[in-house]
Amino acid sequence: KMPDEGVGVGKLVEFYGDGDQRPFRGDLLNILYANLVLPATLFAAVQTADASLTLTLPEGYECVRTADINGESPWRAEDTLGVFQDEIPQGTGSLDEGGGTRGWSVNGNVCLFTLRQNAVVYAGSSLYIRVTANNPTTALKRTDAANRWQVTLTSKGYHQ
């Protein structure tokens, strides 16, 4: 099924103080927050890896897998982000399969979340993802066409 037009939304959080504290070229371990509203359901019906979400950062960036933070996934956005203000909305979902890697793997500028068997993330789910990245050695302007993040959803689906 093709996603419904206009349902999916993806943007980086730009609330002052919420990440991007190391914004300059060559900075390491910069924390960025991505807010995604999924346009389609991801379902790993038969086996682990039947569904995945891929975040591809612009060329030159490097996704970094860090250790858990106080027993929580390093990909989980903190409830105290300023973008939430004084309320913690239900839409702060995080992708976490609970195991050692939390379902995440990294390779260069690609951050990949793989759903385990029988896991599902429904269309319309609002997710906040904490991404740790090493910045490129050459600066990218916000308006540069090459400075675009890409989100790819992959799912085999389920047919009875």
mmCIF file of C-alpha atoms in Angstrom:
data_model
loop_
_atom_site.group_PDB
_atom_site.id
_atom_site.type_symbol
_atom_site.label_atom_id
_atom_site.label_comp_id
_atom_site.label_asym_id
_atom_site.label_seq_id
_atom_site.Cartn_x
_atom_site.Cartn_y
_atom_site.Cartn_z
ATOM 1 C CA LYS A 1 0.000 0.000 0.000
ATOM 2 C CA MET A 2 1.265 3.435 -0.853
ATOM 3 C CA PRO A 3 1.225 5.951 2.019
ATOM 4 C CA ASP A 4 -1.669 8.391 2.157
ATOM 5 C CA GLU A 5 -0.793 11.774 0.646
ATOM 6 C CA GLY A 6 0.182 14.344 3.267
ATOM 7 C CA VAL A 7 0.106 11.917 6.206
ATOM 8 C CA GLY A 8 3.856 11.580 6.720
ATOM 9 C CA VAL A 9 5.826 14.374 8.294
ATOM 10 C CA GLY A 10 9.509 14.566 9.060
ATOM 11 C CA LYS A 11 11.499 17.427 10.504
ATOM 12 C CA LEU A 12 14.399 18.183 12.777
ATOM 13 C CA VAL A 13 13.552 19.746 16.123
ATOM 14 C CA GLU A 14 14.630 23.396 16.073
ATOM 15 C CA PHE A 15 13.591 24.443 19.567
ATOM 16 C CA TYR A 16 16.352 26.489 21.214
ATOM 17 C CA GLY A 17 18.349 24.298 23.590
ATOM 18 C CA ASP A 18 17.078 20.988 22.184
ATOM 19 C CA GLY A 19 20.166 19.467 20.666
ATOM 20 C CA ASP A 20 22.533 20.741 17.993
ATOM 21 C CA GLN A 21 24.898 22.023 20.679
ATOM 22 C CA ARG A 22 27.857 21.081 18.452
ATOM 23 C CA PRO A 23 26.736 22.579 15.132
ATOM 24 C CA PHE A 24 30.053 23.350 13.479
ATOM 25 C CA ARG A 25 31.927 21.464 10.772
ATOM 26 C CA GLY A 26 33.964 18.607 12.149
ATOM 27 C CA ASP A 27 32.194 18.623 15.540
ATOM 28 C CA LEU A 28 31.823 15.142 17.017
ATOM 29 C CA LEU A 29 28.904 13.588 18.904
ATOM 30 C CA ASN A 30 26.365 16.262 18.005
ATOM 31 C CA ILE A 31 22.877 15.406 19.290
ATOM 32 C CA LEU A 32 20.012 16.083 16.875
ATOM 33 C CA TYR A 33 16.327 15.243 17.313
ATOM 34 C CA ALA A 34 14.144 14.069 14.452
ATOM 35 C CA ASN A 35 10.347 14.175 14.674
ATOM 36 C CA LEU A 36 8.598 11.719 12.347
ATOM 37 C CA VAL A 37 4.928 10.977 11.757
ATOM 38 C CA LEU A 38 4.784 7.708 9.855
ATOM 39 C CA PRO A 39 2.703 7.610 6.662
ATOM 40 C CA ALA A 40 2.522 3.798 6.648
ATOM 41 C CA THR A 41 2.462 0.922 9.127
ATOM 42 C CA LEU A 42 5.623 -1.103 9.691
ATOM 43 C CA PHE A 43 4.985 -4.739 10.628
ATOM 44 C CA ALA A 44 7.538 -7.546 10.953
ATOM 45 C CA ALA A 45 4.948 -10.296 10.694
ATOM 46 C CA VAL A 46 7.051 -13.382 10.053
ATOM 47 C CA GLN A 47 10.580 -12.745 11.286
ATOM 48 C CA THR A 48 12.943 -10.131 12.654
ATOM 49 C CA ALA A 49 14.053 -7.642 9.960
ATOM 50 C CA ASP A 50 10.881 -7.989 7.884
ATOM 51 C CA ALA A 51 10.396 -4.258 8.500
ATOM 52 C CA SER A 52 12.753 -1.349 9.086
ATOM 53 C CA LEU A 53 13.080 2.418 9.235
ATOM 54 C CA THR A 54 16.176 4.002 7.735
ATOM 55 C CA LEU A 55 17.382 7.534 8.458
ATOM 56 C CA THR A 56 19.934 8.656 5.886
ATOM 57 C CA LEU A 57 21.810 11.784 6.887
ATOM 58 C CA PRO A 58 23.411 14.095 4.310
ATOM 59 C CA GLU A 59 26.769 13.033 2.869
ATOM 60 C CA GLY A 60 29.614 13.772 5.236
ATOM 61 C CA TYR A 61 27.621 13.130 8.413
ATOM 62 C CA GLU A 62 28.254 9.948 10.353
ATOM 63 C CA CYS A 63 25.663 8.198 12.526
ATOM 64 C CA VAL A 64 27.140 7.197 15.875
ATOM 65 C CA ARG A 65 25.879 4.431 18.138
ATOM 66 C CA THR A 66 26.446 5.392 21.764
ATOM 67 C CA ALA A 67 26.003 3.446 24.999
ATOM 68 C CA ASP A 68 22.693 3.400 26.865
ATOM 69 C CA ILE A 69 21.975 6.486 28.959
ATOM 70 C CA ASN A 70 20.917 5.614 32.528
ATOM 71 C CA GLY A 71 19.511 2.303 31.304
ATOM 72 C CA GLU A 72 17.529 3.941 28.484
ATOM 73 C CA SER A 73 18.073 3.694 24.754
ATOM 74 C CA PRO A 74 20.463 6.368 23.414
ATOM 75 C CA TRP A 75 17.945 6.865 20.582
ATOM 76 C CA ARG A 76 15.142 7.883 22.970
ATOM 77 C CA ALA A 77 14.341 11.599 23.145
ATOM 78 C CA GLU A 78 14.272 12.913 26.701
ATOM 79 C CA ASP A 79 10.889 13.871 28.166
ATOM 80 C CA THR A 80 12.442 17.178 29.256
ATOM 81 C CA LEU A 81 12.997 18.595 25.759
ATOM 82 C CA GLY A 82 11.913 22.213 25.492
ATOM 83 C CA VAL A 83 9.814 21.452 22.420
ATOM 84 C CA PHE A 84 7.415 19.592 24.753
ATOM 85 C CA GLN A 85 7.239 22.636 27.049
ATOM 86 C CA ASP A 86 5.609 21.674 30.357
ATOM 87 C CA GLU A 87 3.563 18.859 28.888
ATOM 88 C CA ILE A 88 4.693 15.455 27.801
ATOM 89 C CA PRO A 89 2.417 14.546 24.889
ATOM 90 C CA GLN A 90 1.614 10.983 24.045
ATOM 91 C CA GLY A 91 3.411 11.462 20.722
ATOM 92 C CA THR A 92 6.955 11.146 22.088
ATOM 93 C CA GLY A 93 7.195 7.565 20.933
ATOM 94 C CA SER A 94 10.581 6.005 20.555
ATOM 95 C CA LEU A 95 11.831 3.042 18.580
ATOM 96 C CA ASP A 96 13.354 0.516 20.961
ATOM 97 C CA GLU A 97 13.274 -3.245 20.562
ATOM 98 C CA GLY A 98 14.624 -3.709 24.080
ATOM 99 C CA GLY A 99 17.681 -5.820 23.283
ATOM 100 C CA GLY A 100 21.362 -4.953 23.442
ATOM 101 C CA THR A 101 21.429 -2.826 20.265
ATOM 102 C CA ARG A 102 17.903 -1.512 20.920
ATOM 103 C CA GLY A 103 17.173 -2.478 17.300
ATOM 104 C CA TRP A 104 19.509 0.179 15.885
ATOM 105 C CA SER A 105 22.579 -0.208 13.709
ATOM 106 C CA VAL A 106 24.739 2.420 12.016
ATOM 107 C CA ASN A 107 26.867 2.479 8.879
ATOM 108 C CA GLY A 108 28.383 5.758 7.726
ATOM 109 C CA ASN A 109 25.578 8.290 7.319
ATOM 110 C CA VAL A 110 22.839 5.649 7.740
ATOM 111 C CA CYS A 111 20.969 4.919 10.984
ATOM 112 C CA LEU A 112 18.816 1.786 10.655
ATOM 113 C CA PHE A 113 16.087 0.571 13.008
ATOM 114 C CA THR A 114 15.055 -3.041 12.463
ATOM 115 C CA LEU A 115 11.806 -4.366 13.907
ATOM 116 C CA ARG A 116 11.915 -7.727 15.623
ATOM 117 C CA GLN A 117 9.409 -10.491 14.864
ATOM 118 C CA ASN A 118 5.753 -9.485 15.431
ATOM 119 C CA ALA A 119 6.683 -5.847 16.181
ATOM 120 C CA VAL A 120 4.520 -3.127 14.695
ATOM 121 C CA VAL A 121 4.665 0.670 14.417
ATOM 122 C CA TYR A 122 1.369 2.049 13.152
ATOM 123 C CA ALA A 123 0.789 4.662 10.482
ATOM 124 C CA GLY A 124 0.252 8.047 12.096
ATOM 125 C CA SER A 125 2.613 7.263 14.989
ATOM 126 C CA SER A 126 4.537 10.345 16.105
ATOM 127 C CA LEU A 127 8.147 9.509 16.915
ATOM 128 C CA TYR A 128 10.969 11.585 18.352
ATOM 129 C CA ILE A 129 14.382 10.076 17.651
ATOM 130 C CA ARG A 130 17.612 11.196 19.319
ATOM 131 C CA VAL A 131 20.374 10.946 16.722
ATOM 132 C CA THR A 132 24.044 11.243 17.631
ATOM 133 C CA ALA A 133 26.126 12.288 14.641
ATOM 134 C CA ASN A 134 29.593 13.412 13.731
ATOM 135 C CA ASN A 135 29.297 16.529 11.571
ATOM 136 C CA PRO A 136 30.883 16.746 8.118
ATOM 137 C CA THR A 137 34.276 18.397 7.779
ATOM 138 C CA THR A 138 32.851 20.911 5.316
ATOM 139 C CA ALA A 139 29.994 23.175 6.362
ATOM 140 C CA LEU A 140 26.536 22.727 4.839
ATOM 141 C CA LYS A 141 24.136 25.657 4.719
ATOM 142 C CA ARG A 142 20.579 24.927 5.841
ATOM 143 C CA THR A 143 19.388 25.892 2.355
ATOM 144 C CA ASP A 144 21.888 23.630 0.534
ATOM 145 C CA ALA A 145 20.038 21.021 -1.554
ATOM 146 C CA ALA A 146 22.551 18.419 -0.333
ATOM 147 C CA ASN A 147 21.582 19.137 3.283
ATOM 148 C CA ARG A 148 18.543 16.856 3.356
ATOM 149 C CA TRP A 149 17.704 13.920 5.577
ATOM 150 C CA GLN A 150 15.905 10.957 4.060
ATOM 151 C CA VAL A 151 13.536 8.534 5.767
ATOM 152 C CA THR A 152 12.869 5.150 4.185
ATOM 153 C CA LEU A 153 10.256 2.701 5.459
ATOM 154 C CA THR A 154 10.536 -0.933 4.427
ATOM 155 C CA SER A 155 8.021 -3.644 5.254
ATOM 156 C CA LYS A 156 7.114 -6.953 3.643
ATOM 157 C CA GLY A 157 3.535 -6.516 4.796
ATOM 158 C CA TYR A 158 1.221 -9.276 5.873
ATOM 159 C CA HIS A 159 -1.225 -11.201 3.700
ATOM 160 C CA GLN A 160 -3.667 -13.890 4.825
#
